[in-house]
Amino acid sequence: MADILGKYYSEEKIENAFFTSNDQSVSLENPMDTWTVAIRSVFNNTDFLVFADETAEPIFYQNFNTIVSAVKKNAKGKYHIN
């Protein structure tokens, strides 16, 4: 999460984490088990970071304005939002 949120991320900003079995928000054809982490954002809003349960890879990031962004890994192994 530090790769994605940089200096704005700290452990105390995590509000909650929850598991979803067969999450179809990732893919309707291939649902997967996911973990979602709720993160307190600017102005006390909440953002969400979704991880694949099996690989622990981040899949997408949703901000409080409901803008969903794919999370990708660059050649150096750092995560960023597309």
JSON list of N, CA and C in Angstrom, two decimals:
[
{"chain": "A", "resi": 1, "resn": "MET", "atom": "N", "xyz": [0.83, -1.19, 0.00]},
{"chain": "A", "resi": 1, "resn": "MET", "atom": "CA", "xyz": [0.00, 0.00, 0.00]},
{"chain": "A", "resi": 1, "resn": "MET", "atom": "C", "xyz": [0.87, 1.25, 0.00]},
{"chain": "A", "resi": 2, "resn": "ALA", "atom": "N", "xyz": [2.05, 1.14, 0.54]},
{"chain": "A", "resi": 2, "resn": "ALA", "atom": "CA", "xyz": [2.95, 2.30, 0.54]},
{"chain": "A", "resi": 2, "resn": "ALA", "atom": "C", "xyz": [3.36, 2.66, -0.89]},
{"chain": "A", "resi": 3, "resn": "ASP", "atom": "N", "xyz": [3.48, 1.66, -1.79]},
{"chain": "A", "resi": 3, "resn": "ASP", "atom": "CA", "xyz": [3.80, 1.96, -3.19]},
{"chain": "A", "resi": 3, "resn": "ASP", "atom": "C", "xyz": [2.72, 2.82, -3.81]},
{"chain": "A", "resi": 4, "resn": "ILE", "atom": "N", "xyz": [1.47, 2.48, -3.54]},
{"chain": "A", "resi": 4, "resn": "ILE", "atom": "CA", "xyz": [0.34, 3.15, -4.18]},
{"chain": "A", "resi": 4, "resn": "ILE", "atom": "C", "xyz": [0.05, 4.50, -3.53]},
{"chain": "A", "resi": 5, "resn": "LEU", "atom": "N", "xyz": [0.06, 4.55, -2.22]},
{"chain": "A", "resi": 5, "resn": "LEU", "atom": "CA", "xyz": [-0.34, 5.76, -1.51]},
{"chain": "A", "resi": 5, "resn": "LEU", "atom": "C", "xyz": [0.84, 6.61, -1.06]},
{"chain": "A", "resi": 6, "resn": "GLY", "atom": "N", "xyz": [2.04, 6.10, -1.21]},
{"chain": "A", "resi": 6, "resn": "GLY", "atom": "CA", "xyz": [3.24, 6.87, -0.91]},
{"chain": "A", "resi": 6, "resn": "GLY", "atom": "C", "xyz": [3.27, 7.42, 0.49]},
{"chain": "A", "resi": 7, "resn": "LYS", "atom": "N", "xyz": [3.68, 8.67, 0.59]},
{"chain": "A", "resi": 7, "resn": "LYS", "atom": "CA", "xyz": [3.84, 9.30, 1.91]},
{"chain": "A", "resi": 7, "resn": "LYS", "atom": "C", "xyz": [2.52, 9.51, 2.63]},
{"chain": "A", "resi": 8, "resn": "TYR", "atom": "N", "xyz": [1.39, 9.35, 1.93]},
{"chain": "A", "resi": 8, "resn": "TYR", "atom": "CA", "xyz": [0.09, 9.55, 2.57]},
{"chain": "A", "resi": 8, "resn": "TYR", "atom": "C", "xyz": [-0.42, 8.30, 3.27]},
{"chain": "A", "resi": 9, "resn": "TYR", "atom": "N", "xyz": [0.31, 7.19, 3.15]},
{"chain": "A", "resi": 9, "resn": "TYR", "atom": "CA", "xyz": [-0.13, 5.94, 3.76]},
{"chain": "A", "resi": 9, "resn": "TYR", "atom": "C", "xyz": [0.56, 5.74, 5.11]},
{"chain": "A", "resi": 10, "resn": "SER", "atom": "N", "xyz": [-0.19, 5.27, 6.09]},
{"chain": "A", "resi": 10, "resn": "SER", "atom": "CA", "xyz": [0.37, 4.81, 7.36]},
{"chain": "A", "resi": 10, "resn": "SER", "atom": "C", "xyz": [-0.58, 3.76, 7.92]},
{"chain": "A", "resi": 11, "resn": "GLU", "atom": "N", "xyz": [-0.06, 2.87, 8.72]},
{"chain": "A", "resi": 11, "resn": "GLU", "atom": "CA", "xyz": [-0.84, 1.76, 9.27]},
{"chain": "A", "resi": 11, "resn": "GLU", "atom": "C", "xyz": [-2.09, 2.22, 10.02]},
{"chain": "A", "resi": 12, "resn": "GLU", "atom": "N", "xyz": [-2.00, 3.33, 10.73]},
{"chain": "A", "resi": 12, "resn": "GLU", "atom": "CA", "xyz": [-3.16, 3.78, 11.51]},
{"chain": "A", "resi": 12, "resn": "GLU", "atom": "C", "xyz": [-4.31, 4.28, 10.64]},
{"chain": "A", "resi": 13, "resn": "LYS", "atom": "N", "xyz": [-4.11, 4.41, 9.34]},
{"chain": "A", "resi": 13, "resn": "LYS", "atom": "CA", "xyz": [-5.19, 4.83, 8.44]},
{"chain": "A", "resi": 13, "resn": "LYS", "atom": "C", "xyz": [-6.09, 3.67, 8.03]},
{"chain": "A", "resi": 14, "resn": "ILE", "atom": "N", "xyz": [-5.69, 2.44, 8.35]},
{"chain": "A", "resi": 14, "resn": "ILE", "atom": "CA", "xyz": [-6.52, 1.28, 8.01]},
{"chain": "A", "resi": 14, "resn": "ILE", "atom": "C", "xyz": [-7.71, 1.24, 8.97]},
{"chain": "A", "resi": 15, "resn": "GLU", "atom": "N", "xyz": [-8.92, 1.26, 8.40]},
{"chain": "A", "resi": 15, "resn": "GLU", "atom": "CA", "xyz": [-10.14, 1.23, 9.21]},
{"chain": "A", "resi": 15, "resn": "GLU", "atom": "C", "xyz": [-10.65, -0.19, 9.41]},
{"chain": "A", "resi": 16, "resn": "ASN", "atom": "N", "xyz": [-10.55, -1.01, 8.36]},
{"chain": "A", "resi": 16, "resn": "ASN", "atom": "CA", "xyz": [-11.15, -2.33, 8.40]},
{"chain": "A", "resi": 16, "resn": "ASN", "atom": "C", "xyz": [-10.60, -3.17, 7.26]},
{"chain": "A", "resi": 17, "resn": "ALA", "atom": "N", "xyz": [-10.76, -4.47, 7.35]},
{"chain": "A", "resi": 17, "resn": "ALA", "atom": "CA", "xyz": [-10.44, -5.39, 6.26]},
{"chain": "A", "resi": 17, "resn": "ALA", "atom": "C", "xyz": [-11.50, -6.47, 6.27]},
{"chain": "A", "resi": 18, "resn": "PHE", "atom": "N", "xyz": [-11.94, -6.87, 5.08]},
{"chain": "A", "resi": 18, "resn": "PHE", "atom": "CA", "xyz": [-12.95, -7.92, 5.03]},
{"chain": "A", "resi": 18, "resn": "PHE", "atom": "C", "xyz": [-12.75, -8.82, 3.82]},
{"chain": "A", "resi": 19, "resn": "PHE", "atom": "N", "xyz": [-13.19, -10.06, 3.97]},
{"chain": "A", "resi": 19, "resn": "PHE", "atom": "CA", "xyz": [-13.03, -11.11, 2.97]},
{"chain": "A", "resi": 19, "resn": "PHE", "atom": "C", "xyz": [-14.31, -11.27, 2.17]},
{"chain": "A", "resi": 20, "resn": "THR", "atom": "N", "xyz": [-14.18, -11.48, 0.85]},
{"chain": "A", "resi": 20, "resn": "THR", "atom": "CA", "xyz": [-15.33, -11.76, -0.01]},
{"chain": "A", "resi": 20, "resn": "THR", "atom": "C", "xyz": [-15.04, -13.03, -0.80]},
{"chain": "A", "resi": 21, "resn": "SER", "atom": "N", "xyz": [-15.87, -14.03, -0.64]},
{"chain": "A", "resi": 21, "resn": "SER", "atom": "CA", "xyz": [-15.72, -15.27, -1.38]},
{"chain": "A", "resi": 21, "resn": "SER", "atom": "C", "xyz": [-16.38, -15.13, -2.75]},
{"chain": "A", "resi": 22, "resn": "ASN", "atom": "N", "xyz": [-15.71, -15.60, -3.79]},
{"chain": "A", "resi": 22, "resn": "ASN", "atom": "CA", "xyz": [-16.23, -15.53, -5.16]},
{"chain": "A", "resi": 22, "resn": "ASN", "atom": "C", "xyz": [-16.66, -14.12, -5.55]},
{"chain": "A", "resi": 23, "resn": "ASP", "atom": "N", "xyz": [-15.78, -13.18, -5.35]},
{"chain": "A", "resi": 23, "resn": "ASP", "atom": "CA", "xyz": [-16.06, -11.77, -5.64]},
{"chain": "A", "resi": 23, "resn": "ASP", "atom": "C", "xyz": [-16.22, -11.55, -7.14]},
{"chain": "A", "resi": 24, "resn": "GLN", "atom": "N", "xyz": [-17.41, -11.14, -7.56]},
{"chain": "A", "resi": 24, "resn": "GLN", "atom": "CA", "xyz": [-17.68, -10.92, -8.97]},
{"chain": "A", "resi": 24, "resn": "GLN", "atom": "C", "xyz": [-17.34, -9.50, -9.41]},
{"chain": "A", "resi": 25, "resn": "SER", "atom": "N", "xyz": [-16.96, -8.63, -8.49]},
{"chain": "A", "resi": 25, "resn": "SER", "atom": "CA", "xyz": [-16.59, -7.28, -8.89]},
{"chain": "A", "resi": 25, "resn": "SER", "atom": "C", "xyz": [-15.27, -7.28, -9.65]},
{"chain": "A", "resi": 26, "resn": "VAL", "atom": "N", "xyz": [-14.48, -8.33, -9.49]},
{"chain": "A", "resi": 26, "resn": "VAL", "atom": "CA", "xyz": [-13.21, -8.46, -10.21]},
{"chain": "A", "resi": 26, "resn": "VAL", "atom": "C", "xyz": [-13.47, -8.95, -11.63]},
{"chain": "A", "resi": 27, "resn": "SER", "atom": "N", "xyz": [-14.29, -9.97, -11.77]},
{"chain": "A", "resi": 27, "resn": "SER", "atom": "CA", "xyz": [-14.60, -10.56, -13.07]},
{"chain": "A", "resi": 27, "resn": "SER", "atom": "C", "xyz": [-15.88, -11.37, -12.95]},
{"chain": "A", "resi": 28, "resn": "LEU", "atom": "N", "xyz": [-16.83, -11.10, -13.82]},
{"chain": "A", "resi": 28, "resn": "LEU", "atom": "CA", "xyz": [-18.07, -11.86, -13.79]},
{"chain": "A", "resi": 28, "resn": "LEU", "atom": "C", "xyz": [-17.85, -13.29, -14.27]},
{"chain": "A", "resi": 29, "resn": "GLU", "atom": "N", "xyz": [-16.91, -13.47, -15.22]},
{"chain": "A", "resi": 29, "resn": "GLU", "atom": "CA", "xyz": [-16.63, -14.80, -15.76]},
{"chain": "A", "resi": 29, "resn": "GLU", "atom": "C", "xyz": [-15.78, -15.64, -14.80]},
{"chain": "A", "resi": 30, "resn": "ASN", "atom": "N", "xyz": [-14.85, -14.99, -14.09]},
{"chain": "A", "resi": 30, "resn": "ASN", "atom": "CA", "xyz": [-13.92, -15.70, -13.21]},
{"chain": "A", "resi": 30, "resn": "ASN", "atom": "C", "xyz": [-13.88, -15.04, -11.83]},
{"chain": "A", "resi": 31, "resn": "PRO", "atom": "N", "xyz": [-14.95, -15.17, -11.05]},
{"chain": "A", "resi": 31, "resn": "PRO", "atom": "CA", "xyz": [-14.91, -14.56, -9.71]},
{"chain": "A", "resi": 31, "resn": "PRO", "atom": "C", "xyz": [-13.81, -15.20, -8.87]},
{"chain": "A", "resi": 32, "resn": "MET", "atom": "N", "xyz": [-13.26, -14.43, -7.94]},
{"chain": "A", "resi": 32, "resn": "MET", "atom": "CA", "xyz": [-12.19, -14.94, -7.09]},
{"chain": "A", "resi": 32, "resn": "MET", "atom": "C", "xyz": [-12.40, -14.46, -5.67]},
{"chain": "A", "resi": 33, "resn": "ASP", "atom": "N", "xyz": [-11.75, -15.12, -4.75]},
{"chain": "A", "resi": 33, "resn": "ASP", "atom": "CA", "xyz": [-11.78, -14.70, -3.35]},
{"chain": "A", "resi": 33, "resn": "ASP", "atom": "C", "xyz": [-10.89, -13.47, -3.20]},
{"chain": "A", "resi": 34, "resn": "THR", "atom": "N", "xyz": [-11.38, -12.47, -2.49]},
{"chain": "A", "resi": 34, "resn": "THR", "atom": "CA", "xyz": [-10.63, -11.22, -2.33]},
{"chain": "A", "resi": 34, "resn": "THR", "atom": "C", "xyz": [-10.66, -10.73, -0.89]},
{"chain": "A", "resi": 35, "resn": "TRP", "atom": "N", "xyz": [-9.72, -9.88, -0.59]},
{"chain": "A", "resi": 35, "resn": "TRP", "atom": "CA", "xyz": [-9.69, -9.12, 0.65]},
{"chain": "A", "resi": 35, "resn": "TRP", "atom": "C", "xyz": [-9.79, -7.66, 0.28]},
{"chain": "A", "resi": 36, "resn": "THR", "atom": "N", "xyz": [-10.62, -6.91, 1.00]},
{"chain": "A", "resi": 36, "resn": "THR", "atom": "CA", "xyz": [-10.73, -5.48, 0.78]},
{"chain": "A", "resi": 36, "resn": "THR", "atom": "C", "xyz": [-10.30, -4.77, 2.04]},
{"chain": "A", "resi": 37, "resn": "VAL", "atom": "N", "xyz": [-9.43, -3.79, 1.87]},
{"chain": "A", "resi": 37, "resn": "VAL", "atom": "CA", "xyz": [-8.94, -2.99, 2.99]},
{"chain": "A", "resi": 37, "resn": "VAL", "atom": "C", "xyz": [-9.54, -1.60, 2.87]},
{"chain": "A", "resi": 38, "resn": "ALA", "atom": "N", "xyz": [-10.23, -1.16, 3.90]},
{"chain": "A", "resi": 38, "resn": "ALA", "atom": "CA", "xyz": [-10.79, 0.19, 3.95]},
{"chain": "A", "resi": 38, "resn": "ALA", "atom": "C", "xyz": [-9.75, 1.12, 4.57]},
{"chain": "A", "resi": 39, "resn": "ILE", "atom": "N", "xyz": [-9.44, 2.20, 3.86]},
{"chain": "A", "resi": 39, "resn": "ILE", "atom": "CA", "xyz": [-8.38, 3.13, 4.27]},
{"chain": "A", "resi": 39, "resn": "ILE", "atom": "C", "xyz": [-8.96, 4.53, 4.43]},
{"chain": "A", "resi": 40, "resn": "ARG", "atom": "N", "xyz": [-8.74, 5.13, 5.58]},
{"chain": "A", "resi": 40, "resn": "ARG", "atom": "CA", "xyz": [-9.19, 6.50, 5.81]},
{"chain": "A", "resi": 40, "resn": "ARG", "atom": "C", "xyz": [-8.38, 7.43, 4.92]},
{"chain": "A", "resi": 41, "resn": "SER", "atom": "N", "xyz": [-9.08, 8.23, 4.15]},
{"chain": "A", "resi": 41, "resn": "SER", "atom": "CA", "xyz": [-8.46, 9.11, 3.17]},
{"chain": "A", "resi": 41, "resn": "SER", "atom": "C", "xyz": [-8.59, 10.57, 3.62]},
{"chain": "A", "resi": 42, "resn": "VAL", "atom": "N", "xyz": [-8.35, 11.46, 2.69]},
{"chain": "A", "resi": 42, "resn": "VAL", "atom": "CA", "xyz": [-8.47, 12.88, 2.99]},
{"chain": "A", "resi": 42, "resn": "VAL", "atom": "C", "xyz": [-9.88, 13.25, 3.42]},
{"chain": "A", "resi": 43, "resn": "PHE", "atom": "N", "xyz": [-10.00, 14.21, 4.28]},
{"chain": "A", "resi": 43, "resn": "PHE", "atom": "CA", "xyz": [-11.28, 14.71, 4.78]},
{"chain": "A", "resi": 43, "resn": "PHE", "atom": "C", "xyz": [-12.13, 13.61, 5.41]},
{"chain": "A", "resi": 44, "resn": "ASN", "atom": "N", "xyz": [-11.48, 12.60, 6.00]},
{"chain": "A", "resi": 44, "resn": "ASN", "atom": "CA", "xyz": [-12.15, 11.48, 6.68]},
{"chain": "A", "resi": 44, "resn": "ASN", "atom": "C", "xyz": [-13.02, 10.62, 5.76]},
{"chain": "A", "resi": 45, "resn": "ASN", "atom": "N", "xyz": [-12.74, 10.63, 4.47]},
{"chain": "A", "resi": 45, "resn": "ASN", "atom": "CA", "xyz": [-13.42, 9.74, 3.54]},
{"chain": "A", "resi": 45, "resn": "ASN", "atom": "C", "xyz": [-12.75, 8.37, 3.60]},
{"chain": "A", "resi": 46, "resn": "THR", "atom": "N", "xyz": [-13.37, 7.38, 2.97]},
{"chain": "A", "resi": 46, "resn": "THR", "atom": "CA", "xyz": [-12.81, 6.03, 2.97]},
{"chain": "A", "resi": 46, "resn": "THR", "atom": "C", "xyz": [-12.55, 5.57, 1.54]},
{"chain": "A", "resi": 47, "resn": "ASP", "atom": "N", "xyz": [-11.34, 5.06, 1.30]},
{"chain": "A", "resi": 47, "resn": "ASP", "atom": "CA", "xyz": [-10.96, 4.45, 0.03]},
{"chain": "A", "resi": 47, "resn": "ASP", "atom": "C", "xyz": [-10.85, 2.94, 0.27]},
{"chain": "A", "resi": 48, "resn": "PHE", "atom": "N", "xyz": [-10.86, 2.18, -0.83]},
{"chain": "A", "resi": 48, "resn": "PHE", "atom": "CA", "xyz": [-10.82, 0.72, -0.72]},
{"chain": "A", "resi": 48, "resn": "PHE", "atom": "C", "xyz": [-9.74, 0.16, -1.65]},
{"chain": "A", "resi": 49, "resn": "LEU", "atom": "N", "xyz": [-8.93, -0.75, -1.12]},
{"chain": "A", "resi": 49, "resn": "LEU", "atom": "CA", "xyz": [-7.92, -1.44, -1.89]},
{"chain": "A", "resi": 49, "resn": "LEU", "atom": "C", "xyz": [-8.26, -2.92, -1.86]},
{"chain": "A", "resi": 50, "resn": "VAL", "atom": "N", "xyz": [-8.43, -3.53, -3.04]},
{"chain": "A", "resi": 50, "resn": "VAL", "atom": "CA", "xyz": [-8.85, -4.93, -3.15]},
{"chain": "A", "resi": 50, "resn": "VAL", "atom": "C", "xyz": [-7.67, -5.79, -3.58]},
{"chain": "A", "resi": 51, "resn": "PHE", "atom": "N", "xyz": [-7.45, -6.89, -2.83]},
{"chain": "A", "resi": 51, "resn": "PHE", "atom": "CA", "xyz": [-6.35, -7.83, -3.07]},
{"chain": "A", "resi": 51, "resn": "PHE", "atom": "C", "xyz": [-6.91, -9.20, -3.43]},
{"chain": "A", "resi": 52, "resn": "ALA", "atom": "N", "xyz": [-6.22, -9.93, -4.28]},
{"chain": "A", "resi": 52, "resn": "ALA", "atom": "CA", "xyz": [-6.55, -11.33, -4.55]},
{"chain": "A", "resi": 52, "resn": "ALA", "atom": "C", "xyz": [-6.15, -12.15, -3.33]},
{"chain": "A", "resi": 53, "resn": "ASP", "atom": "N", "xyz": [-7.03, -13.02, -2.85]},
{"chain": "A", "resi": 53, "resn": "ASP", "atom": "CA", "xyz": [-6.73, -13.83, -1.68]},
{"chain": "A", "resi": 53, "resn": "ASP", "atom": "C", "xyz": [-5.59, -14.81, -1.95]},
{"chain": "A", "resi": 54, "resn": "GLU", "atom": "N", "xyz": [-5.59, -15.44, -3.11]},
{"chain": "A", "resi": 54, "resn": "GLU", "atom": "CA", "xyz": [-4.61, -16.48, -3.41]},
{"chain": "A", "resi": 54, "resn": "GLU", "atom": "C", "xyz": [-3.20, -15.94, -3.59]},
{"chain": "A", "resi": 55, "resn": "THR", "atom": "N", "xyz": [-3.05, -14.79, -4.28]},
{"chain": "A", "resi": 55, "resn": "THR", "atom": "CA", "xyz": [-1.72, -14.28, -4.61]},
{"chain": "A", "resi": 55, "resn": "THR", "atom": "C", "xyz": [-1.30, -13.07, -3.78]},
{"chain": "A", "resi": 56, "resn": "ALA", "atom": "N", "xyz": [-2.24, -12.45, -3.08]},
{"chain": "A", "resi": 56, "resn": "ALA", "atom": "CA", "xyz": [-2.02, -11.22, -2.32]},
{"chain": "A", "resi": 56, "resn": "ALA", "atom": "C", "xyz": [-1.63, -10.05, -3.20]},
{"chain": "A", "resi": 57, "resn": "GLU", "atom": "N", "xyz": [-1.89, -10.15, -4.50]},
{"chain": "A", "resi": 57, "resn": "GLU", "atom": "CA", "xyz": [-1.63, -9.06, -5.42]},
{"chain": "A", "resi": 57, "resn": "GLU", "atom": "C", "xyz": [-2.78, -8.06, -5.36]},
{"chain": "A", "resi": 58, "resn": "PRO", "atom": "N", "xyz": [-2.48, -6.75, -5.33]},
{"chain": "A", "resi": 58, "resn": "PRO", "atom": "CA", "xyz": [-3.56, -5.76, -5.39]},
{"chain": "A", "resi": 58, "resn": "PRO", "atom": "C", "xyz": [-4.20, -5.78, -6.77]},
{"chain": "A", "resi": 59, "resn": "ILE", "atom": "N", "xyz": [-5.52, -5.66, -6.81]},
{"chain": "A", "resi": 59, "resn": "ILE", "atom": "CA", "xyz": [-6.26, -5.74, -8.07]},
{"chain": "A", "resi": 59, "resn": "ILE", "atom": "C", "xyz": [-6.76, -4.37, -8.50]},
{"chain": "A", "resi": 60, "resn": "PHE", "atom": "N", "xyz": [-7.48, -3.70, -7.59]},
{"chain": "A", "resi": 60, "resn": "PHE", "atom": "CA", "xyz": [-7.93, -2.35, -7.92]},
{"chain": "A", "resi": 60, "resn": "PHE", "atom": "C", "xyz": [-8.09, -1.51, -6.67]},
{"chain": "A", "resi": 61, "resn": "TYR", "atom": "N", "xyz": [-8.13, -0.21, -6.91]},
{"chain": "A", "resi": 61, "resn": "TYR", "atom": "CA", "xyz": [-8.23, 0.79, -5.85]},
{"chain": "A", "resi": 61, "resn": "TYR", "atom": "C", "xyz": [-9.45, 1.65, -6.16]},
{"chain": "A", "resi": 62, "resn": "GLN", "atom": "N", "xyz": [-10.31, 1.84, -5.18]},
{"chain": "A", "resi": 62, "resn": "GLN", "atom": "CA", "xyz": [-11.50, 2.67, -5.37]},
{"chain": "A", "resi": 62, "resn": "GLN", "atom": "C", "xyz": [-11.46, 3.81, -4.38]},
{"chain": "A", "resi": 63, "resn": "ASN", "atom": "N", "xyz": [-11.51, 5.04, -4.90]},
{"chain": "A", "resi": 63, "resn": "ASN", "atom": "CA", "xyz": [-11.51, 6.17, -3.97]},
{"chain": "A", "resi": 63, "resn": "ASN", "atom": "C", "xyz": [-12.92, 6.52, -3.54]},
{"chain": "A", "resi": 64, "resn": "PHE", "atom": "N", "xyz": [-13.05, 7.47, -2.64]},
{"chain": "A", "resi": 64, "resn": "PHE", "atom": "CA", "xyz": [-14.36, 7.82, -2.08]},
{"chain": "A", "resi": 64, "resn": "PHE", "atom": "C", "xyz": [-15.30, 8.42, -3.11]},
{"chain": "A", "resi": 65, "resn": "ASN", "atom": "N", "xyz": [-14.79, 8.83, -4.26]},
{"chain": "A", "resi": 65, "resn": "ASN", "atom": "CA", "xyz": [-15.64, 9.33, -5.35]},
{"chain": "A", "resi": 65, "resn": "ASN", "atom": "C", "xyz": [-16.10, 8.22, -6.27]},
{"chain": "A", "resi": 66, "resn": "THR", "atom": "N", "xyz": [-15.87, 6.98, -5.89]},
{"chain": "A", "resi": 66, "resn": "THR", "atom": "CA", "xyz": [-16.18, 5.75, -6.62]},
{"chain": "A", "resi": 66, "resn": "THR", "atom": "C", "xyz": [-15.44, 5.64, -7.95]},
{"chain": "A", "resi": 67, "resn": "ILE", "atom": "N", "xyz": [-14.30, 6.29, -8.08]},
{"chain": "A", "resi": 67, "resn": "ILE", "atom": "CA", "xyz": [-13.46, 6.10, -9.24]},
{"chain": "A", "resi": 67, "resn": "ILE", "atom": "C", "xyz": [-12.61, 4.86, -8.98]},
{"chain": "A", "resi": 68, "resn": "VAL", "atom": "N", "xyz": [-12.76, 3.86, -9.85]},
{"chain": "A", "resi": 68, "resn": "VAL", "atom": "CA", "xyz": [-12.05, 2.60, -9.68]},
{"chain": "A", "resi": 68, "resn": "VAL", "atom": "C", "xyz": [-10.85, 2.59, -10.63]},
{"chain": "A", "resi": 69, "resn": "SER", "atom": "N", "xyz": [-9.69, 2.28, -10.10]},
{"chain": "A", "resi": 69, "resn": "SER", "atom": "CA", "xyz": [-8.46, 2.25, -10.89]},
{"chain": "A", "resi": 69, "resn": "SER", "atom": "C", "xyz": [-7.81, 0.88, -10.76]},
{"chain": "A", "resi": 70, "resn": "ALA", "atom": "N", "xyz": [-7.33, 0.35, -11.89]},
{"chain": "A", "resi": 70, "resn": "ALA", "atom": "CA", "xyz": [-6.59, -0.91, -11.86]},
{"chain": "A", "resi": 70, "resn": "ALA", "atom": "C", "xyz": [-5.23, -0.68, -11.22]},
{"chain": "A", "resi": 71, "resn": "VAL", "atom": "N", "xyz": [-4.75, -1.66, -10.49]},
{"chain": "A", "resi": 71, "resn": "VAL", "atom": "CA", "xyz": [-3.42, -1.59, -9.90]},
{"chain": "A", "resi": 71, "resn": "VAL", "atom": "C", "xyz": [-2.50, -2.49, -10.72]},
{"chain": "A", "resi": 72, "resn": "LYS", "atom": "N", "xyz": [-1.38, -1.95, -11.17]},
{"chain": "A", "resi": 72, "resn": "LYS", "atom": "CA", "xyz": [-0.41, -2.69, -11.98]},
{"chain": "A", "resi": 72, "resn": "LYS", "atom": "C", "xyz": [0.95, -2.67, -11.31]},
{"chain": "A", "resi": 73, "resn": "LYS", "atom": "N", "xyz": [1.80, -3.62, -11.69]},
{"chain": "A", "resi": 73, "resn": "LYS", "atom": "CA", "xyz": [3.16, -3.67, -11.18]},
{"chain": "A", "resi": 73, "resn": "LYS", "atom": "C", "xyz": [4.10, -3.28, -12.32]},
{"chain": "A", "resi": 74, "resn": "ASN", "atom": "N", "xyz": [5.04, -2.35, -12.05]},
{"chain": "A", "resi": 74, "resn": "ASN", "atom": "CA", "xyz": [5.98, -1.95, -13.09]},
{"chain": "A", "resi": 74, "resn": "ASN", "atom": "C", "xyz": [7.16, -2.92, -13.14]},
{"chain": "A", "resi": 75, "resn": "ALA", "atom": "N", "xyz": [8.10, -2.67, -14.03]},
{"chain": "A", "resi": 75, "resn": "ALA", "atom": "CA", "xyz": [9.24, -3.56, -14.23]},
{"chain": "A", "resi": 75, "resn": "ALA", "atom": "C", "xyz": [10.13, -3.66, -12.98]},
{"chain": "A", "resi": 76, "resn": "LYS", "atom": "N", "xyz": [10.09, -2.65, -12.12]},
{"chain": "A", "resi": 76, "resn": "LYS", "atom": "CA", "xyz": [10.89, -2.64, -10.90]},
{"chain": "A", "resi": 76, "resn": "LYS", "atom": "C", "xyz": [10.18, -3.32, -9.73]},
{"chain": "A", "resi": 77, "resn": "GLY", "atom": "N", "xyz": [8.95, -3.83, -9.99]},
{"chain": "A", "resi": 77, "resn": "GLY", "atom": "CA", "xyz": [8.21, -4.52, -8.93]},
{"chain": "A", "resi": 77, "resn": "GLY", "atom": "C", "xyz": [7.42, -3.61, -8.04]},
{"chain": "A", "resi": 78, "resn": "LYS", "atom": "N", "xyz": [7.31, -2.32, -8.37]},
{"chain": "A", "resi": 78, "resn": "LYS", "atom": "CA", "xyz": [6.53, -1.36, -7.59]},
{"chain": "A", "resi": 78, "resn": "LYS", "atom": "C", "xyz": [5.12, -1.29, -8.15]},
{"chain": "A", "resi": 79, "resn": "TYR", "atom": "N", "xyz": [4.15, -1.15, -7.27]},
{"chain": "A", "resi": 79, "resn": "TYR", "atom": "CA", "xyz": [2.75, -1.06, -7.70]},
{"chain": "A", "resi": 79, "resn": "TYR", "atom": "C", "xyz": [2.38, 0.40, -7.96]},
{"chain": "A", "resi": 80, "resn": "HIS", "atom": "N", "xyz": [1.49, 0.59, -8.93]},
{"chain": "A", "resi": 80, "resn": "HIS", "atom": "CA", "xyz": [0.98, 1.93, -9.25]},
{"chain": "A", "resi": 80, "resn": "HIS", "atom": "C", "xyz": [-0.45, 1.81, -9.75]},
{"chain": "A", "resi": 81, "resn": "ILE", "atom": "N", "xyz": [-1.17, 2.90, -9.72]},
{"chain": "A", "resi": 81, "resn": "ILE", "atom": "CA", "xyz": [-2.55, 2.92, -10.17]},
{"chain": "A", "resi": 81, "resn": "ILE", "atom": "C", "xyz": [-2.57, 3.36, -11.62]},
{"chain": "A", "resi": 82, "resn": "ASN", "atom": "N", "xyz": [-3.31, 2.59, -12.45]},
{"chain": "A", "resi": 82, "resn": "ASN", "atom": "CA", "xyz": [-3.45, 2.94, -13.87]},
{"chain": "A", "resi": 82, "resn": "ASN", "atom": "C", "xyz": [-4.49, 4.00, -14.05]}
]
